[in-house]
Amino acid sequence: MIELDALPPLIVERVELRRVAMPLVAPFRTSFGVESERDILLVNVLATANGDAVSGWGECVALAEPTYSAEYVDAAQRVTEQHLLPRLAVVETLTAADVGRMLGAIHGHPMAKGAIEAAVLDAQLRAAGRSFADLLGVTTDNGLPTQIPSGVSVGIHEQVDDLLATVQGYLDDGYVRIKLKIEPGSDIEHVAAVRELIGPDTPLQVDANTAYRRTDGQHLARLDEFDMLLIEQPLPEEDIVGHAMLAAEVETPICLDESLVSAAGTADAIDLGACEIANIKPGRVGGYLEAIRIHDLCLERGVPVWCGGMIETGIGRGANAALAALPGFTLPGDISASNRFYAQDIVTDPIRIVDGHVTVPTTPGMGFDIDADVLDSVTTTTSIIEF
Ligand code: NPG
């Protein structure tokens, strides 16, 4: 367990909520829609700790529309302003561990809650002069930076030729694992062509984002011959039993993403045989602390995990990279370089890929420093909540 008690508590003065508009370098199509621009809510906690002024940032990964999950960015901002922050403003001092506990009575909204928790943790770590990687115990003993393998997620392409050209580009960039978005009609043929292009040794997996039904077991079993790492979230998020049925029918391991929203639910899904591999996304599960609990649980149960992505800016990516260095993350995550999605990031040292790997940040805080000028240039609105 990580030593959160070693971090100084915050006396929060105010919280600034920023909305930023970040165009993507290319449209990203999934089975639930096309993303061309991210409209992102950022939470900035301004506080004092040990008498010094400190600032911490968290990124809310909710999308503009409630298509990936029920959360969406306008609602995330509203619940943050009207329900979440007011419940936190009543205490003298605040810690990251307090956030989840104090917000427990509010149902849902894990992405909004997770962004607040991350901002508080970032401020606490900065006050202590410690990195998230250090808190997690994932720094190296020999002074060399920790490296994690970098996977890339490839959107659905109408034409197989276009898909192959895109995948080849990512192979040239050095990505060590390819994830293909699939949906009915864009699956077997696409996977077959990509497997042929990348050869038998490059790890490959697919993500359906809930696009199939229980009756698709035999169809999905046709993917077995392509020797993939996993099939991610083939069925709707509530259908845990359906995933267990598919896991019995399909040889390729079934991985859950959207279905996993807590450690308790993850344990149940594992017990039911529905979750052979887990995708851990801090935002989806309410924050990094719950993500760590899910990691610990899966490590104990022998269930491999990997770190998912939500097209984060460097704020979320830096922290994800540290998380993904924990020992249970035995599969490459969706921790691609910043330039896979953004021409310009809002942090000073965006995540880069070198030899297929990303360096885990070790600067104080959650793993990034804000580039204030760029951030200002992409900010669309700011609102301030006094504590
Ligand atoms: O590298 O951040 C990334 C993208 C990884 O494919 C990715 N995310 O369902 O996992 C997903 C998917 C996603 C895309 C989620 C768009 C939300 C929006």
Tab-separated table of C-alpha atoms and ligand atoms in Angstrom:
chain	number	residue	atom	x	y	z
A	1	MET	CA	0.000	0.000	0.000
A	2	ILE	CA	1.280	3.473	-0.797
A	3	GLU	CA	2.102	5.865	2.031
A	4	LEU	CA	-0.369	8.665	1.504
A	5	ASP	CA	-0.007	9.734	5.140
A	6	ALA	CA	3.519	10.928	4.415
A	7	LEU	CA	2.128	13.735	2.216
A	8	PRO	CA	1.169	17.090	3.780
A	9	PRO	CA	-2.559	17.892	3.845
A	10	LEU	CA	-3.795	20.928	1.920
A	11	ILE	CA	-5.569	24.014	3.126
A	12	VAL	CA	-7.488	24.676	-0.082
A	13	GLU	CA	-8.102	28.317	-0.971
A	14	ARG	CA	-9.895	27.918	-4.249
A	15	VAL	CA	-10.399	25.609	-7.187
A	16	GLU	CA	-10.271	26.786	-10.779
A	17	LEU	CA	-12.098	24.820	-13.434
A	18	ARG	CA	-10.789	25.307	-16.932
A	19	ARG	CA	-12.221	24.015	-20.144
A	20	VAL	CA	-9.737	23.548	-22.943
A	21	ALA	CA	-10.335	22.826	-26.630
A	22	MET	CA	-7.680	20.574	-28.109
A	23	PRO	CA	-7.895	19.573	-31.783
A	24	LEU	CA	-6.722	16.034	-32.597
A	25	VAL	CA	-4.100	15.557	-35.306
A	26	ALA	CA	-6.529	13.203	-37.077
A	27	PRO	CA	-10.106	12.084	-36.415
A	28	PHE	CA	-10.272	8.986	-34.176
A	29	ARG	CA	-13.158	6.628	-34.921
A	30	THR	CA	-14.457	4.051	-32.487
A	31	SER	CA	-17.596	1.897	-32.582
A	32	PHE	CA	-19.389	4.681	-30.657
A	33	GLY	CA	-18.385	7.730	-32.649
A	34	VAL	CA	-15.687	9.951	-34.110
A	35	GLU	CA	-13.525	12.241	-31.973
A	36	SER	CA	-11.982	15.199	-33.807
A	37	GLU	CA	-11.439	17.575	-30.944
A	38	ARG	CA	-11.240	17.092	-27.192
A	39	ASP	CA	-13.227	19.420	-24.948
A	40	ILE	CA	-11.514	18.788	-21.632
A	41	LEU	CA	-12.276	19.844	-18.064
A	42	LEU	CA	-9.182	20.582	-15.973
A	43	VAL	CA	-9.284	20.963	-12.211
A	44	ASN	CA	-6.705	23.249	-10.604
A	45	VAL	CA	-6.522	23.164	-6.814
A	46	LEU	CA	-4.836	26.213	-5.244
A	47	ALA	CA	-3.855	25.677	-1.661
A	48	THR	CA	-1.242	25.995	1.013
A	49	ALA	CA	0.622	23.071	2.499
A	50	ASN	CA	3.079	23.445	5.360
A	51	GLY	CA	2.560	27.186	4.963
A	52	ASP	CA	3.656	27.312	1.307
A	53	ALA	CA	1.448	28.069	-1.672
A	54	VAL	CA	0.959	25.053	-3.912
A	55	SER	CA	-1.055	24.260	-7.022
A	56	GLY	CA	-2.180	20.886	-8.382
A	57	TRP	CA	-3.869	19.813	-11.609
A	58	GLY	CA	-6.188	16.993	-12.543
A	59	GLU	CA	-7.676	16.098	-15.931
A	60	CYS	CA	-11.262	14.911	-16.233
A	61	VAL	CA	-11.420	12.344	-19.032
A	62	ALA	CA	-15.157	12.662	-19.726
A	63	LEU	CA	-15.917	13.104	-23.426
A	64	ALA	CA	-18.109	15.822	-24.934
A	65	GLU	CA	-20.959	13.330	-25.342
A	66	PRO	CA	-22.137	10.455	-23.126
A	67	THR	CA	-21.085	7.811	-25.663
A	68	TYR	CA	-18.223	5.949	-23.974
A	69	SER	CA	-19.997	6.078	-20.613
A	70	ALA	CA	-22.819	8.060	-19.029
A	71	GLU	CA	-20.485	10.882	-18.073
A	72	TYR	CA	-19.908	13.857	-20.349
A	73	VAL	CA	-17.909	16.975	-19.857
A	74	ASP	CA	-20.698	19.531	-19.306
A	75	ALA	CA	-22.247	17.289	-16.671
A	76	ALA	CA	-18.853	16.649	-15.109
A	77	GLN	CA	-18.299	20.370	-14.711
A	78	ARG	CA	-21.760	20.936	-13.303
A	79	VAL	CA	-21.572	18.125	-10.752
A	80	THR	CA	-18.078	19.282	-9.787
A	81	GLU	CA	-19.276	22.848	-9.186
A	82	GLN	CA	-22.610	22.110	-7.599
A	83	HIS	CA	-22.154	18.859	-5.712
A	84	LEU	CA	-18.569	17.667	-5.406
A	85	LEU	CA	-16.529	20.734	-4.482
A	86	PRO	CA	-19.150	22.077	-2.026
A	87	ARG	CA	-18.868	18.808	-0.070
A	88	LEU	CA	-15.099	19.176	0.121
A	89	ALA	CA	-15.141	22.872	1.018
A	90	VAL	CA	-16.419	22.177	4.535
A	91	VAL	CA	-13.194	20.741	5.955
A	92	GLU	CA	-10.132	22.569	7.293
A	93	THR	CA	-7.614	20.397	5.487
A	94	LEU	CA	-7.931	18.045	2.550
A	95	THR	CA	-5.969	15.021	1.338
A	96	ALA	CA	-6.345	12.840	-1.740
A	97	ALA	CA	-7.612	9.989	0.427
A	98	ASP	CA	-10.365	12.255	1.796
A	99	VAL	CA	-11.781	12.969	-1.663
A	100	GLY	CA	-13.207	9.535	-2.482
A	101	ARG	CA	-14.453	9.028	1.074
A	102	MET	CA	-16.161	12.418	1.316
A	103	LEU	CA	-17.763	12.082	-2.109
A	104	GLY	CA	-18.992	8.539	-1.496
A	105	ALA	CA	-22.594	9.650	-1.012
A	106	ILE	CA	-22.706	11.059	-4.545
A	107	HIS	CA	-23.556	8.287	-6.984
A	108	GLY	CA	-21.570	7.886	-10.170
A	109	HIS	CA	-19.468	10.633	-11.795
A	110	PRO	CA	-16.177	8.759	-11.352
A	111	MET	CA	-14.376	10.874	-13.959
A	112	ALA	CA	-15.317	14.112	-12.217
A	113	LYS	CA	-14.333	12.709	-8.819
A	114	GLY	CA	-11.091	11.293	-10.187
A	115	ALA	CA	-10.018	14.664	-11.581
A	116	ILE	CA	-10.430	16.321	-8.177
A	117	GLU	CA	-8.560	13.526	-6.439
A	118	ALA	CA	-5.721	13.777	-8.975
A	119	ALA	CA	-5.450	17.551	-8.529
A	120	VAL	CA	-5.284	17.176	-4.736
A	121	LEU	CA	-2.687	14.414	-5.006
A	122	ASP	CA	-0.658	16.484	-7.481
A	123	ALA	CA	-0.619	19.435	-5.064
A	124	GLN	CA	0.272	17.216	-2.103
A	125	LEU	CA	3.123	15.571	-4.023
A	126	ARG	CA	4.461	18.954	-5.173
A	127	ALA	CA	4.332	20.215	-1.586
A	128	ALA	CA	6.377	17.193	-0.537
A	129	GLY	CA	8.762	17.527	-3.506
A	130	ARG	CA	7.950	13.962	-4.500
A	131	SER	CA	6.904	12.352	-7.766
A	132	PHE	CA	3.937	10.032	-8.232
A	133	ALA	CA	6.446	7.421	-9.435
A	134	ASP	CA	8.300	7.741	-6.132
A	135	LEU	CA	5.056	7.415	-4.153
A	136	LEU	CA	4.189	4.283	-6.128
A	137	GLY	CA	7.668	2.865	-5.596
A	138	VAL	CA	8.300	2.456	-9.311
A	139	THR	CA	11.522	4.437	-9.611
A	140	THR	CA	14.695	2.457	-10.311
A	141	ASP	CA	17.399	1.802	-7.720
A	142	ASN	CA	20.245	2.465	-10.134
A	143	GLY	CA	19.323	6.046	-10.972
A	144	LEU	CA	18.198	5.196	-14.513
A	145	PRO	CA	14.712	6.253	-15.586
A	146	THR	CA	11.975	3.626	-15.526
A	147	GLN	CA	10.774	2.800	-19.022
A	148	ILE	CA	7.441	1.294	-19.930
A	149	PRO	CA	6.438	-0.218	-23.267
A	150	SER	CA	4.174	1.950	-25.372
A	151	GLY	CA	1.134	0.648	-27.236
A	152	VAL	CA	-0.991	2.555	-29.707
A	153	SER	CA	-4.722	2.476	-30.320
A	154	VAL	CA	-5.783	2.623	-33.972
A	155	GLY	CA	-9.226	3.899	-34.927
A	156	ILE	CA	-11.626	2.141	-37.289
A	157	HIS	CA	-10.759	2.698	-40.949
A	158	GLU	CA	-13.290	2.093	-43.716
A	159	GLN	CA	-10.633	0.830	-46.111
A	160	VAL	CA	-8.214	-1.919	-45.168
A	161	ASP	CA	-5.446	-0.280	-47.251
A	162	ASP	CA	-5.780	2.933	-45.246
A	163	LEU	CA	-5.704	0.944	-42.016
A	164	LEU	CA	-2.503	-0.813	-43.081
A	165	ALA	CA	-0.856	2.505	-43.973
A	166	THR	CA	-1.768	3.911	-40.547
A	167	VAL	CA	-0.516	0.821	-38.715
A	168	GLN	CA	2.733	0.870	-40.700
A	169	GLY	CA	3.252	4.480	-39.646
A	170	TYR	CA	2.914	3.514	-35.975
A	171	LEU	CA	5.283	0.572	-36.430
A	172	ASP	CA	7.769	3.022	-37.939
A	173	ASP	CA	7.304	5.228	-34.871
A	174	GLY	CA	8.330	2.227	-32.768
A	175	TYR	CA	5.090	1.268	-31.002
A	176	VAL	CA	5.474	-2.207	-29.539
A	177	ARG	CA	1.818	-3.192	-29.455
A	178	ILE	CA	-1.063	-2.445	-31.797
A	179	LYS	CA	-4.680	-2.176	-30.668
A	180	LEU	CA	-7.345	-2.055	-33.353
A	181	LYS	CA	-10.770	-0.627	-32.780
A	182	ILE	CA	-13.350	-2.997	-34.244
A	183	GLU	CA	-17.089	-3.239	-34.809
A	184	PRO	CA	-19.287	-5.671	-36.744
A	185	GLY	CA	-18.320	-5.340	-40.415
A	186	SER	CA	-14.848	-4.015	-39.591
A	187	ASP	CA	-13.282	-6.878	-37.717
A	188	ILE	CA	-12.083	-10.245	-39.103
A	189	GLU	CA	-10.800	-8.973	-42.421
A	190	HIS	CA	-9.113	-5.978	-40.767
A	191	VAL	CA	-7.438	-8.082	-38.103
A	192	ALA	CA	-6.271	-10.643	-40.676
A	193	ALA	CA	-4.698	-7.941	-42.847
A	194	VAL	CA	-2.980	-6.245	-39.916
A	195	ARG	CA	-1.652	-9.546	-38.555
A	196	GLU	CA	-0.180	-10.279	-41.936
A	197	LEU	CA	1.429	-6.823	-42.107
A	198	ILE	CA	2.950	-6.845	-38.622
A	199	GLY	CA	3.972	-10.513	-38.592
A	200	PRO	CA	3.431	-13.066	-35.838
A	201	ASP	CA	5.629	-11.436	-33.182
A	202	THR	CA	4.129	-7.976	-32.733
A	203	PRO	CA	1.514	-8.037	-29.970
A	204	LEU	CA	-1.974	-7.291	-31.303
A	205	GLN	CA	-5.329	-6.785	-29.594
A	206	VAL	CA	-8.774	-5.443	-30.454
A	207	ASP	CA	-11.271	-3.179	-28.721
A	208	ALA	CA	-14.988	-3.392	-29.539
A	209	ASN	CA	-16.276	-0.735	-27.115
A	210	THR	CA	-19.459	-2.801	-26.497
A	211	ALA	CA	-20.354	-3.237	-30.202
A	212	TYR	CA	-21.266	-6.968	-30.126
A	213	ARG	CA	-24.016	-9.144	-28.611
A	214	ARG	CA	-24.027	-12.420	-26.704
A	215	THR	CA	-24.962	-14.264	-29.871
A	216	ASP	CA	-21.702	-13.158	-31.558
A	217	GLY	CA	-19.564	-15.772	-29.778
A	218	GLN	CA	-18.951	-17.933	-32.831
A	219	HIS	CA	-18.169	-14.886	-34.937
A	220	LEU	CA	-15.659	-13.536	-32.404
A	221	ALA	CA	-14.095	-17.008	-32.093
A	222	ARG	CA	-12.958	-16.536	-35.699
A	223	LEU	CA	-10.461	-14.033	-34.284
A	224	ASP	CA	-8.718	-16.827	-32.353
A	225	GLU	CA	-6.541	-17.788	-35.292
A	226	PHE	CA	-4.789	-14.402	-35.221
A	227	ASP	CA	-3.106	-15.067	-31.898
A	228	MET	CA	-4.080	-11.824	-30.215
A	229	LEU	CA	-3.429	-10.729	-26.652
A	230	LEU	CA	-7.082	-10.020	-25.934
A	231	ILE	CA	-10.515	-8.922	-27.089
A	232	GLU	CA	-11.569	-5.851	-25.151
A	233	GLN	CA	-15.134	-5.130	-24.056
A	234	PRO	CA	-17.107	-6.920	-26.777
A	235	LEU	CA	-20.469	-6.605	-24.950
A	236	PRO	CA	-22.409	-3.838	-23.211
A	237	GLU	CA	-20.953	-2.739	-19.919
A	238	GLU	CA	-23.711	-4.246	-17.731
A	239	ASP	CA	-23.408	-7.670	-19.340
A	240	ILE	CA	-20.893	-9.336	-17.030
A	241	VAL	CA	-22.542	-12.753	-17.417
A	242	GLY	CA	-22.449	-12.387	-21.213
A	243	HIS	CA	-18.721	-11.734	-21.044
A	244	ALA	CA	-18.296	-14.902	-18.971
A	245	MET	CA	-20.229	-16.809	-21.637
A	246	LEU	CA	-18.008	-15.378	-24.371
A	247	ALA	CA	-14.876	-16.154	-22.372
A	248	ALA	CA	-15.952	-19.811	-22.420
A	249	GLU	CA	-16.663	-19.723	-26.152
A	250	VAL	CA	-13.676	-17.739	-27.412
A	251	GLU	CA	-10.058	-18.752	-26.820
A	252	THR	CA	-8.605	-15.247	-27.016
A	253	PRO	CA	-8.745	-13.763	-23.494
A	254	ILE	CA	-11.662	-11.435	-22.779
A	255	CYS	CA	-10.626	-8.088	-21.285
A	256	LEU	CA	-13.038	-5.673	-19.617
A	257	ASP	CA	-12.874	-1.879	-19.843
A	258	GLU	CA	-16.236	-0.070	-19.601
A	259	SER	CA	-17.635	-2.763	-17.259
A	260	LEU	CA	-15.008	-2.180	-14.566
A	261	VAL	CA	-15.835	0.808	-12.387
A	262	SER	CA	-14.573	-0.299	-8.957
A	263	ALA	CA	-12.316	-2.795	-7.232
A	264	ALA	CA	-15.335	-4.634	-5.792
A	265	GLY	CA	-16.962	-4.977	-9.215
A	266	THR	CA	-13.678	-6.113	-10.729
A	267	ALA	CA	-13.378	-8.856	-8.099
A	268	ASP	CA	-16.894	-10.044	-8.954
A	269	ALA	CA	-16.202	-10.020	-12.698
A	270	ILE	CA	-13.056	-12.075	-12.138
A	271	ASP	CA	-14.939	-14.536	-9.922
A	272	LEU	CA	-17.612	-14.928	-12.598
A	273	GLY	CA	-15.012	-15.737	-15.256
A	274	ALA	CA	-15.878	-12.578	-17.210
A	275	CYS	CA	-12.565	-10.762	-16.831
A	276	GLU	CA	-9.459	-12.644	-17.927
A	277	ILE	CA	-7.519	-9.396	-18.351
A	278	ALA	CA	-8.326	-5.934	-16.969
A	279	ASN	CA	-7.961	-2.544	-18.595
A	280	ILE	CA	-7.387	-0.013	-15.810
A	281	LYS	CA	-8.323	3.594	-16.527
A	282	PRO	CA	-8.049	5.866	-13.492
A	283	GLY	CA	-10.830	8.176	-14.672
A	284	ARG	CA	-13.304	5.383	-15.293
A	285	VAL	CA	-12.867	3.999	-11.776
A	286	GLY	CA	-12.955	7.305	-9.869
A	287	GLY	CA	-9.259	8.072	-9.622
A	288	TYR	CA	-5.722	6.805	-9.222
A	289	LEU	CA	-6.299	5.455	-5.713
A	290	GLU	CA	-9.070	3.090	-6.840
A	291	ALA	CA	-6.959	2.230	-9.895
A	292	ILE	CA	-4.164	1.157	-7.544
A	293	ARG	CA	-6.622	-0.951	-5.534
A	294	ILE	CA	-7.748	-2.689	-8.747
A	295	HIS	CA	-4.125	-3.262	-9.715
A	296	ASP	CA	-3.370	-4.795	-6.313
A	297	LEU	CA	-6.433	-7.033	-6.488
A	298	CYS	CA	-5.618	-8.254	-10.001
A	299	LEU	CA	-1.990	-8.879	-9.058
A	300	GLU	CA	-3.160	-11.005	-6.141
A	301	ARG	CA	-5.585	-12.938	-8.369
A	302	GLY	CA	-3.059	-13.417	-11.189
A	303	VAL	CA	-5.130	-11.368	-13.653
A	304	PRO	CA	-2.894	-9.375	-16.038
A	305	VAL	CA	-3.665	-5.657	-16.291
A	306	TRP	CA	-2.759	-2.824	-18.632
A	307	CYS	CA	-3.341	0.906	-18.525
A	308	GLY	CA	-5.982	2.291	-20.863
A	309	GLY	CA	-6.086	5.786	-22.304
A	310	MET	CA	-8.787	8.395	-22.783
A	311	ILE	CA	-6.936	10.644	-25.219
A	312	GLU	CA	-5.489	12.527	-22.262
A	313	THR	CA	-3.246	15.550	-22.502
A	314	GLY	CA	0.147	15.377	-20.798
A	315	ILE	CA	-1.592	15.904	-17.451
A	316	GLY	CA	-3.278	12.525	-17.522
A	317	ARG	CA	-0.627	10.792	-19.617
A	318	GLY	CA	2.227	11.574	-17.219
A	319	ALA	CA	0.371	10.070	-14.286
A	320	ASN	CA	-0.782	7.072	-16.335
A	321	ALA	CA	2.830	6.339	-17.263
A	322	ALA	CA	3.799	6.137	-13.583
A	323	LEU	CA	0.783	3.968	-12.760
A	324	ALA	CA	1.627	1.616	-15.619
A	325	ALA	CA	5.038	0.971	-14.095
A	326	LEU	CA	3.452	-0.972	-11.192
A	327	PRO	CA	4.352	-4.677	-11.325
A	328	GLY	CA	0.893	-6.006	-12.247
A	329	PHE	CA	0.870	-4.020	-15.511
A	330	THR	CA	2.364	-6.871	-17.485
A	331	LEU	CA	0.851	-5.846	-20.827
A	332	PRO	CA	1.710	-2.664	-22.792
A	333	GLY	CA	-0.749	0.170	-22.169
A	334	ASP	CA	-2.432	2.749	-24.392
A	335	ILE	CA	0.275	5.191	-23.397
A	336	SER	CA	1.253	6.524	-26.763
A	337	ALA	CA	3.252	9.684	-27.343
A	338	SER	CA	1.498	13.013	-27.023
A	339	ASN	CA	1.936	13.649	-30.759
A	340	ARG	CA	-0.197	10.587	-31.582
A	341	PHE	CA	-3.174	12.822	-30.738
A	342	TYR	CA	-1.976	16.406	-30.248
A	343	ALA	CA	0.190	18.742	-32.322
A	344	GLN	CA	0.801	20.786	-29.206
A	345	ASP	CA	0.373	19.603	-25.637
A	346	ILE	CA	-0.328	21.757	-22.586
A	347	VAL	CA	2.656	20.432	-20.628
A	348	THR	CA	6.301	21.464	-20.957
A	349	ASP	CA	7.676	17.968	-21.550
A	350	PRO	CA	5.081	15.919	-23.433
A	351	ILE	CA	5.298	12.126	-23.343
A	352	ARG	CA	7.569	10.894	-26.133
A	353	ILE	CA	8.266	7.422	-27.406
A	354	VAL	CA	11.885	6.291	-27.750
A	355	ASP	CA	12.655	2.744	-28.876
A	356	GLY	CA	9.040	1.799	-28.285
A	357	HIS	CA	9.125	2.988	-24.688
A	358	VAL	CA	7.969	5.925	-22.612
A	359	THR	CA	9.996	7.284	-19.709
A	360	VAL	CA	8.142	7.422	-16.414
A	361	PRO	CA	8.258	11.066	-15.235
A	362	THR	CA	9.971	11.743	-11.918
A	363	THR	CA	9.370	15.468	-11.504
A	364	PRO	CA	7.495	16.478	-8.335
A	365	GLY	CA	3.755	15.937	-8.697
A	366	MET	CA	1.777	13.576	-10.895
A	367	GLY	CA	4.301	13.670	-13.737
A	368	PHE	CA	4.029	16.911	-15.738
A	369	ASP	CA	4.522	20.649	-15.590
A	370	ILE	CA	1.961	22.938	-17.164
A	371	ASP	CA	2.958	25.105	-20.116
A	372	ALA	CA	0.988	28.171	-19.000
A	373	ASP	CA	1.138	29.973	-22.348
A	374	VAL	CA	-0.133	27.023	-24.345
A	375	LEU	CA	-2.746	26.302	-21.714
A	376	ASP	CA	-4.015	29.890	-21.864
A	377	SER	CA	-4.163	29.732	-25.641
A	378	VAL	CA	-6.469	26.682	-25.622
A	379	THR	CA	-8.612	27.685	-22.628
A	380	THR	CA	-12.234	28.360	-23.541
A	381	THR	CA	-13.711	29.107	-20.097
A	382	THR	CA	-12.517	29.425	-16.510
A	383	SER	CA	-14.624	29.331	-13.394
A	384	ILE	CA	-13.517	29.777	-9.813
A	385	ILE	CA	-14.930	28.125	-6.709
A	386	GLU	CA	-13.774	29.725	-3.467
A	387	PHE	CA	-13.217	27.418	-0.484
B	1	NPG	O1	-4.350	6.331	-26.352
B	1	NPG	O2	-5.608	7.565	-25.114
B	1	NPG	C1	-5.452	6.744	-26.007
B	1	NPG	C2	-6.671	6.206	-26.675
B	1	NPG	C3	-6.923	4.825	-26.251
B	1	NPG	O3	-8.469	3.757	-27.650
B	1	NPG	C4	-8.294	4.388	-26.671
B	1	NPG	N1	-9.280	4.754	-25.861
B	1	NPG	O4	-12.239	2.896	-25.443
B	1	NPG	O5	-10.261	2.663	-24.697
B	1	NPG	C5	-11.083	3.273	-25.371
B	1	NPG	C6	-10.637	4.439	-26.182
B	1	NPG	C7	-11.420	5.675	-26.096
B	1	NPG	C8	-11.425	6.471	-27.171
B	1	NPG	C9	-12.075	6.041	-24.992
B	1	NPG	C10	-12.121	7.645	-27.171
B	1	NPG	C11	-12.734	7.221	-24.958
B	1	NPG	C12	-12.744	8.030	-26.049
